Short mmCIF file of C-alpha atoms in Angstrom, two decimals:
data_model
loop_
_atom_site.label_atom_id
_atom_site.label_comp_id
_atom_site.label_asym_id
_atom_site.label_seq_id
_atom_site.Cartn_x
_atom_site.Cartn_y
_atom_site.Cartn_z
CA MET N 1 67.07 12.58 57.40
CA PRO N 2 66.34 14.43 53.12
CA ALA N 3 68.64 17.45 53.29
CA SER N 4 64.96 19.72 53.08
CA GLU N 5 61.31 17.99 53.12
CA GLY N 6 58.66 18.28 50.34
CA MET N 7 55.37 19.18 51.59
CA ALA N 8 52.02 19.45 49.95
CA TYR N 9 48.49 19.26 51.53
CA PHE N 10 45.37 17.89 49.55
CA ALA N 11 42.02 17.08 50.45
CA GLY N 12 40.18 14.27 48.36
CA GLY N 13 37.33 13.20 50.68
CA CYS N 14 37.41 11.39 54.14
CA PHE N 15 40.89 12.21 55.00
CA TRP N 16 41.45 8.17 56.69
CA GLY N 17 41.93 7.21 53.03
CA VAL N 18 43.70 9.29 51.74
CA GLU N 19 45.67 9.71 54.55
CA GLU N 20 46.82 6.01 54.35
CA TYR N 21 47.03 5.60 50.96
CA PHE N 22 49.90 8.29 50.56
CA ARG N 23 51.45 6.98 54.36
CA GLN N 24 52.50 3.64 52.08
CA VAL N 25 53.99 5.34 48.98
CA GLN N 26 57.29 5.06 48.91
CA GLY N 27 59.09 8.33 49.29
CA VAL N 28 56.77 9.42 51.96
CA LEU N 29 57.92 10.71 55.23
CA GLN N 30 54.77 12.06 57.06
CA VAL N 31 51.75 12.34 56.67
CA THR N 32 48.64 13.80 59.49
CA SER N 33 44.71 14.59 58.82
CA GLY N 34 43.56 17.62 59.68
CA TYR N 35 41.95 20.65 58.21
CA MET N 36 41.67 23.41 55.90
CA GLY N 37 40.90 26.20 53.76
CA GLY N 38 38.53 27.71 55.84
CA HIS N 39 36.84 30.94 58.35
CA THR N 40 37.75 29.71 61.57
CA ASP N 41 40.52 29.00 63.39
CA ASP N 42 39.46 27.00 66.35
CA PRO N 43 37.59 24.00 63.50
CA ASP N 44 36.99 20.40 65.41
CA TYR N 45 35.45 17.05 63.48
CA ARG N 46 32.07 18.28 64.45
CA LYS N 47 31.88 21.44 63.74
CA VAL N 48 33.61 20.81 59.92
CA CYS N 49 31.10 18.49 59.39
CA SER N 50 28.51 20.46 60.24
CA GLY N 51 29.99 22.79 57.33
CA GLU N 52 29.40 26.13 59.80
CA THR N 53 33.62 26.59 59.81
CA GLY N 54 33.84 25.83 55.59
CA HIS N 55 37.30 23.29 56.20
CA ALA N 56 38.11 20.27 53.31
CA GLU N 57 39.63 16.88 55.32
CA THR N 58 42.57 17.85 53.80
CA VAL N 59 45.94 15.71 55.05
CA ARG N 60 49.83 17.00 55.38
CA ILE N 61 51.90 15.56 53.57
CA LEU N 62 56.45 15.48 54.06
CA PHE N 63 57.76 13.55 51.78
CA ASP N 64 61.69 13.62 49.98
CA PRO N 65 61.56 14.72 47.60
CA GLU N 66 64.63 13.11 46.23
CA LEU N 67 62.80 9.49 46.90
CA VAL N 68 59.39 10.87 45.31
CA THR N 69 58.33 13.99 43.61
CA TYR N 70 55.29 16.96 44.14
CA LYS N 71 54.64 15.47 40.26
CA GLU N 72 54.42 12.47 41.45
CA LEU N 73 52.17 12.39 44.33
CA LEU N 74 49.85 14.98 42.11
CA SER N 75 49.61 12.43 40.33
CA ARG N 76 48.77 10.27 41.91
CA PHE N 77 45.73 12.44 44.46
CA PHE N 78 44.19 12.55 40.91
CA SER N 79 44.51 8.69 40.82
CA ILE N 80 42.56 7.50 43.52
CA HIS N 81 39.41 10.10 44.08
CA ASP N 82 37.65 11.62 42.32
CA PRO N 83 38.17 14.98 40.83
CA THR N 84 34.87 15.80 39.84
CA THR N 85 32.01 16.02 41.78
CA LEU N 86 31.83 19.01 43.59
CA ASP N 87 31.97 19.00 47.00
CA ARG N 88 31.48 15.01 47.33
CA GLN N 89 33.46 11.66 47.65
CA GLY N 90 31.12 8.18 47.37
CA ALA N 91 29.04 8.74 49.88
CA ASP N 92 30.19 11.49 52.07
CA ILE N 93 28.44 14.84 50.70
CA GLY N 94 29.84 18.15 52.00
CA SER N 95 32.03 21.07 51.14
CA GLN N 96 34.76 19.47 54.52
CA TYR N 97 35.17 17.03 50.79
CA ARG N 98 35.80 19.07 48.67
CA SER N 99 38.40 18.32 46.06
CA ALA N 100 41.11 20.94 46.89
CA ILE N 101 45.41 20.93 46.39
CA PHE N 102 46.61 23.52 49.20
CA TYR N 103 49.16 24.95 47.08
CA ILE N 104 53.00 26.10 48.62
CA GLY N 105 53.87 28.77 46.36
CA ASP N 106 53.82 29.31 42.07
CA GLU N 107 55.42 25.86 41.57
CA GLN N 108 52.88 23.65 42.66
CA LEU N 109 50.32 25.53 41.90
CA GLU N 110 51.78 26.10 38.00
CA ASP N 111 52.27 22.20 38.65
CA ALA N 112 48.56 21.27 39.35
CA LYS N 113 47.24 23.27 36.51
CA ASP N 114 49.81 21.84 34.23
CA LEU N 115 48.62 18.36 35.09
CA ILE N 116 44.66 19.35 35.97
CA TYR N 117 44.59 20.65 31.59
CA ILE N 118 46.70 17.51 30.20
CA LEU N 119 44.12 15.06 32.04
CA GLY N 120 41.76 16.83 30.76
CA LYS N 121 43.14 16.78 27.68
CA ARG N 122 43.20 13.33 27.34
CA LYS N 123 39.87 12.96 28.71
CA VAL N 124 40.40 10.38 31.86
CA PHE N 125 37.89 11.79 32.75
CA THR N 126 34.58 12.05 31.48
CA ASP N 127 33.46 14.94 33.33
CA PRO N 128 35.60 18.24 33.35
CA ILE N 129 37.81 18.30 36.70
CA VAL N 130 36.53 20.32 39.42
CA THR N 131 39.30 20.27 41.67
CA LYS N 132 39.96 23.84 43.81
CA LEU N 133 43.42 25.58 43.58
CA GLU N 134 44.27 27.31 46.69
CA PRO N 135 46.90 28.90 47.94
CA ALA N 136 48.21 26.93 51.50
CA GLY N 137 46.77 28.32 54.65
CA GLN N 138 47.10 27.74 58.61
CA PHE N 139 46.78 24.03 59.04
CA PHE N 140 44.46 22.83 62.10
CA GLU N 141 45.34 19.28 62.47
CA ALA N 142 42.94 17.38 63.28
CA GLU N 143 41.59 14.63 66.79
CA ALA N 144 44.11 12.09 67.64
CA TYR N 145 41.53 9.91 67.28
CA HIS N 146 41.66 10.84 63.40
CA GLN N 147 44.93 9.99 62.64
CA ARG N 148 46.48 7.02 60.62
CA TYR N 149 42.70 6.07 61.86
CA LEU N 150 42.01 3.26 59.22
CA GLN N 151 45.34 1.73 60.45
CA ARG N 152 43.43 0.72 64.05
CA ASN N 153 40.79 -0.30 62.38
CA PRO N 154 41.19 -2.45 59.34
CA LEU N 155 37.68 -3.01 58.68
CA GLY N 156 36.76 0.75 58.96
CA TYR N 157 35.11 3.09 55.84
CA CYS N 158 37.32 3.96 53.07
CA HIS N 159 37.31 5.13 49.12
CA VAL N 160 39.97 4.88 48.45
CA ASN N 161 41.71 2.09 46.77
CA ILE N 162 44.75 1.87 49.54
CA GLY N 163 46.86 -1.27 47.70
CA LYS N 164 47.42 1.23 44.42
CA ALA N 165 50.20 2.78 46.94
CA LYS N 166 51.88 -0.13 45.97
CA LYS N 167 51.67 0.08 42.15
CA PRO N 168 53.02 2.57 39.40
CA ILE N 169 50.92 5.30 39.01
CA ASP N 170 48.36 4.49 35.84
CA PRO N 171 50.05 6.40 32.99
CA LYS N 172 47.42 8.53 31.75
CA PHE N 173 47.57 9.63 35.11
CA VAL N 174 51.15 11.16 34.59
CA ASP N 175 52.39 14.17 32.84
#
């Protein structure tokens, strides 16, 4: 176990694929699916999907900063989802599927702003990035049946290319 762990919170559509992708990245110690960014203190899947709570499907990532940096996780996050679509990823539509980075402290915020600027300057995406940058608030762990969903249901729905987790990051996503 490392002397210190890093933590990151990302929302990039359905959490099943985002969770499974990051679970396979070297240096990631634990990934948990849950909800963040809403205005109630009792979110559950049904309520979040109805749009009544304002929460986003979010993953909490614990990582060893000696093996993988927060900046690398950010680059990977932008490489696996479409940060240019407001409140949607593929066929999943609603604010719970928004692209968001829930940052912890000024350094994570600046890293996220810097990468968004670089990706925009490089024109990596045709449309502008609409990823929301929000301070991390309370994280609510999703129901047990959502944890490791794609490990238990390998043919389950997934908008993320999981295989990219074992490959080097495309250089266009790296600052």
